[in-house]
Tab-separated table of C-alpha atoms in Angstrom:
chain	number	residue	atom	x	y	z
N	11	UNK	CA	67.854	84.527	-1.036
N	12	UNK	CA	67.997	85.559	-4.705
N	13	UNK	CA	65.169	88.069	-4.860
N	14	UNK	CA	63.191	90.701	-3.025
N	15	UNK	CA	59.455	90.333	-3.303
N	16	UNK	CA	56.722	92.891	-2.774
N	17	UNK	CA	53.216	91.528	-2.184
N	18	UNK	CA	50.094	93.683	-1.995
N	19	UNK	CA	46.565	92.367	-1.467
N	20	UNK	CA	43.365	94.341	-1.910
N	21	UNK	CA	39.678	93.540	-2.259
N	22	UNK	CA	37.698	95.329	-4.959
N	23	UNK	CA	33.959	95.403	-5.456
N	24	UNK	CA	33.983	94.293	-9.110
N	25	UNK	CA	34.005	91.150	-11.240
N	26	UNK	CA	37.041	89.168	-12.422
N	27	UNK	CA	36.137	90.147	-15.998
N	28	UNK	CA	36.068	93.861	-15.227
N	29	UNK	CA	39.323	93.659	-13.242
N	30	UNK	CA	40.994	91.812	-16.133
N	31	UNK	CA	39.843	94.585	-18.451
N	32	UNK	CA	41.335	97.173	-16.085
N	33	UNK	CA	44.675	95.331	-16.072
N	34	UNK	CA	44.910	94.788	-19.829
N	35	UNK	CA	43.178	97.599	-21.745
N	36	UNK	CA	45.491	100.543	-22.525
N	37	UNK	CA	42.832	103.230	-22.045
N	38	UNK	CA	41.965	101.713	-18.668
N	39	UNK	CA	45.547	101.413	-17.358
N	40	UNK	CA	46.241	104.963	-18.435
N	41	UNK	CA	43.329	106.283	-16.349
N	42	UNK	CA	44.451	104.926	-12.969
N	43	UNK	CA	48.191	104.486	-13.583
N	44	UNK	CA	49.250	107.003	-16.206
N	45	UNK	CA	50.766	104.108	-18.167
N	46	UNK	CA	49.446	102.565	-21.388
N	47	UNK	CA	50.190	98.847	-21.552
N	48	UNK	CA	49.741	97.394	-25.037
N	49	UNK	CA	49.899	93.718	-25.913
N	50	UNK	CA	47.721	90.952	-27.303
N	51	UNK	CA	48.212	89.393	-23.830
N	52	UNK	CA	49.185	85.943	-25.093
N	53	UNK	CA	52.011	84.237	-23.206
N	54	UNK	CA	55.332	85.175	-24.781
N	55	UNK	CA	53.913	88.237	-26.548
N	56	UNK	CA	55.701	91.585	-26.434
N	57	UNK	CA	54.448	94.311	-24.121
N	58	UNK	CA	54.785	98.015	-24.940
N	59	UNK	CA	54.856	100.460	-22.018
N	60	UNK	CA	54.000	104.118	-22.737
N	61	UNK	CA	54.444	106.697	-19.997
N	62	UNK	CA	54.809	110.478	-20.167
N	63	UNK	CA	54.785	110.317	-23.972
N	64	UNK	CA	57.616	107.777	-24.250
N	65	UNK	CA	57.075	104.198	-25.441
N	66	UNK	CA	59.414	101.477	-24.227
N	67	UNK	CA	59.442	98.037	-25.837
N	68	UNK	CA	62.005	95.312	-26.320
N	69	UNK	CA	62.546	91.571	-26.644
N	70	UNK	CA	62.824	91.024	-22.876
N	71	UNK	CA	59.616	92.949	-22.127
N	72	UNK	CA	57.030	90.160	-22.489
N	73	UNK	CA	53.882	88.562	-21.120
N	74	UNK	CA	54.868	85.600	-18.929
N	75	UNK	CA	51.450	84.255	-17.872
N	76	UNK	CA	48.021	85.026	-19.277
N	77	UNK	CA	45.023	83.206	-17.839
N	78	UNK	CA	42.134	85.602	-18.500
N	79	UNK	CA	40.189	86.659	-15.417
N	80	UNK	CA	42.573	84.643	-13.185
N	81	UNK	CA	46.281	85.393	-13.547
N	82	UNK	CA	48.519	87.805	-15.446
N	83	UNK	CA	52.292	88.207	-15.253
N	84	UNK	CA	54.840	90.139	-17.274
N	85	UNK	CA	58.401	91.367	-17.133
N	86	UNK	CA	58.958	94.944	-16.050
N	87	UNK	CA	59.836	97.635	-18.573
N	88	UNK	CA	63.279	98.535	-19.843
N	89	UNK	CA	64.842	101.653	-18.315
N	90	UNK	CA	65.816	103.690	-21.370
N	91	UNK	CA	67.367	107.165	-21.253
N	92	UNK	CA	64.253	108.616	-22.933
N	93	UNK	CA	61.962	107.024	-20.328
N	94	UNK	CA	64.123	108.257	-17.447
N	95	UNK	CA	64.178	111.793	-18.818
N	96	UNK	CA	60.382	111.778	-19.316
N	97	UNK	CA	59.760	110.853	-15.669
N	98	UNK	CA	62.473	113.095	-14.223
N	99	UNK	CA	64.930	110.379	-13.239
N	100	UNK	CA	68.629	111.273	-13.357
N	101	UNK	CA	71.035	109.343	-15.578
N	102	UNK	CA	73.008	108.088	-12.581
N	103	UNK	CA	69.922	106.400	-11.097
N	104	UNK	CA	68.746	105.177	-14.512
N	105	UNK	CA	72.107	103.529	-15.193
N	106	UNK	CA	72.004	101.769	-11.812
N	107	UNK	CA	68.489	100.393	-12.276
N	108	UNK	CA	69.124	99.454	-15.921
N	109	UNK	CA	71.985	97.215	-14.747
N	110	UNK	CA	69.723	95.231	-12.395
N	111	UNK	CA	68.167	91.874	-13.188
N	112	UNK	CA	64.804	92.558	-14.812
N	113	UNK	CA	61.928	92.269	-12.373
N	114	UNK	CA	58.533	90.710	-13.032
N	115	UNK	CA	55.052	91.429	-11.757
N	116	UNK	CA	52.117	89.043	-11.346
N	117	UNK	CA	48.444	89.661	-10.627
N	118	UNK	CA	46.265	86.910	-9.134
N	119	UNK	CA	42.518	87.491	-9.459
N	120	UNK	CA	40.209	85.505	-7.151
N	121	UNK	CA	36.419	85.953	-7.005
N	122	UNK	CA	35.047	86.485	-3.495
N	123	UNK	CA	31.274	86.875	-3.809
N	124	UNK	CA	30.535	90.449	-4.877
N	125	UNK	CA	34.198	91.347	-4.774
N	126	UNK	CA	37.513	90.184	-6.144
N	127	UNK	CA	40.703	89.562	-4.217
N	128	UNK	CA	43.639	91.013	-6.153
N	129	UNK	CA	47.119	89.915	-5.146
N	130	UNK	CA	50.057	91.686	-6.753
N	131	UNK	CA	53.467	90.060	-6.460
N	132	UNK	CA	56.487	91.942	-7.804
N	133	UNK	CA	59.830	90.108	-7.726
N	134	UNK	CA	63.065	92.147	-7.770
N	135	UNK	CA	66.835	91.857	-7.970
N	136	UNK	CA	67.931	91.552	-4.317
N	137	UNK	CA	70.900	93.880	-4.798
N	138	UNK	CA	68.951	96.525	-6.688
N	139	UNK	CA	67.125	99.771	-6.031
N	140	UNK	CA	64.103	99.163	-8.296
N	141	UNK	CA	62.468	97.453	-5.305
N	142	UNK	CA	62.404	100.689	-3.306
N	143	UNK	CA	61.079	102.711	-6.256
N	144	UNK	CA	58.245	100.288	-7.045
N	145	UNK	CA	57.152	99.508	-3.492
N	146	UNK	CA	56.497	103.221	-3.035
N	147	UNK	CA	54.579	103.359	-6.308
N	148	UNK	CA	52.328	100.302	-6.150
N	149	UNK	CA	50.012	101.286	-3.237
N	150	UNK	CA	48.763	104.511	-4.885
N	151	UNK	CA	48.395	102.778	-8.269
N	152	UNK	CA	46.351	99.916	-6.828
N	153	UNK	CA	44.300	102.296	-4.678
N	154	UNK	CA	43.456	104.298	-7.782
N	155	UNK	CA	42.547	101.081	-9.634
N	156	UNK	CA	40.211	100.075	-6.805
N	157	UNK	CA	38.621	103.529	-6.676
N	158	UNK	CA	38.127	103.615	-10.449
N	159	UNK	CA	36.432	100.223	-10.510
N	160	UNK	CA	34.195	101.019	-7.540
N	161	UNK	CA	33.282	104.628	-8.326
N	162	UNK	CA	33.983	105.184	-12.023
N	163	UNK	CA	36.755	107.725	-11.329
N	164	UNK	CA	40.423	107.167	-10.401
N	165	UNK	CA	42.048	108.956	-7.491
N	166	UNK	CA	43.339	112.427	-8.367
N	167	UNK	CA	47.039	112.627	-9.181
N	168	UNK	CA	49.131	113.717	-6.199
């Protein structure tokens, strides 16, 4: 086995178009995730990740798949010292995760009547620790996304 994979499925009362908007518009992602994702969302395009006032971008941080309202995939962000400091991660942990094979995340969007089935698949380095960090983080992020789309407000920050 050459990877660890995290899969999360949720059903959201929304449309594929509105969910796509929530996954790709920086102001939207910032509301439920605290992260601004900026790209033109074409396959192969760069993706900038801004969190806690720090922007991370680089040649390996790209959109892998972009099928509007159906499927989106991109490589995970680079773990820079500035990013780690901004989120309170020690240099020892940052160095370990920066040495791992870069992970990728994919979102599958499937209409189901008045709701949409969202399947997140995040693929990780099998020997790494990023898996444990992200699998703890994805459920609250996706719950906040669902709440925002269904009620107009994200979940409060913990």
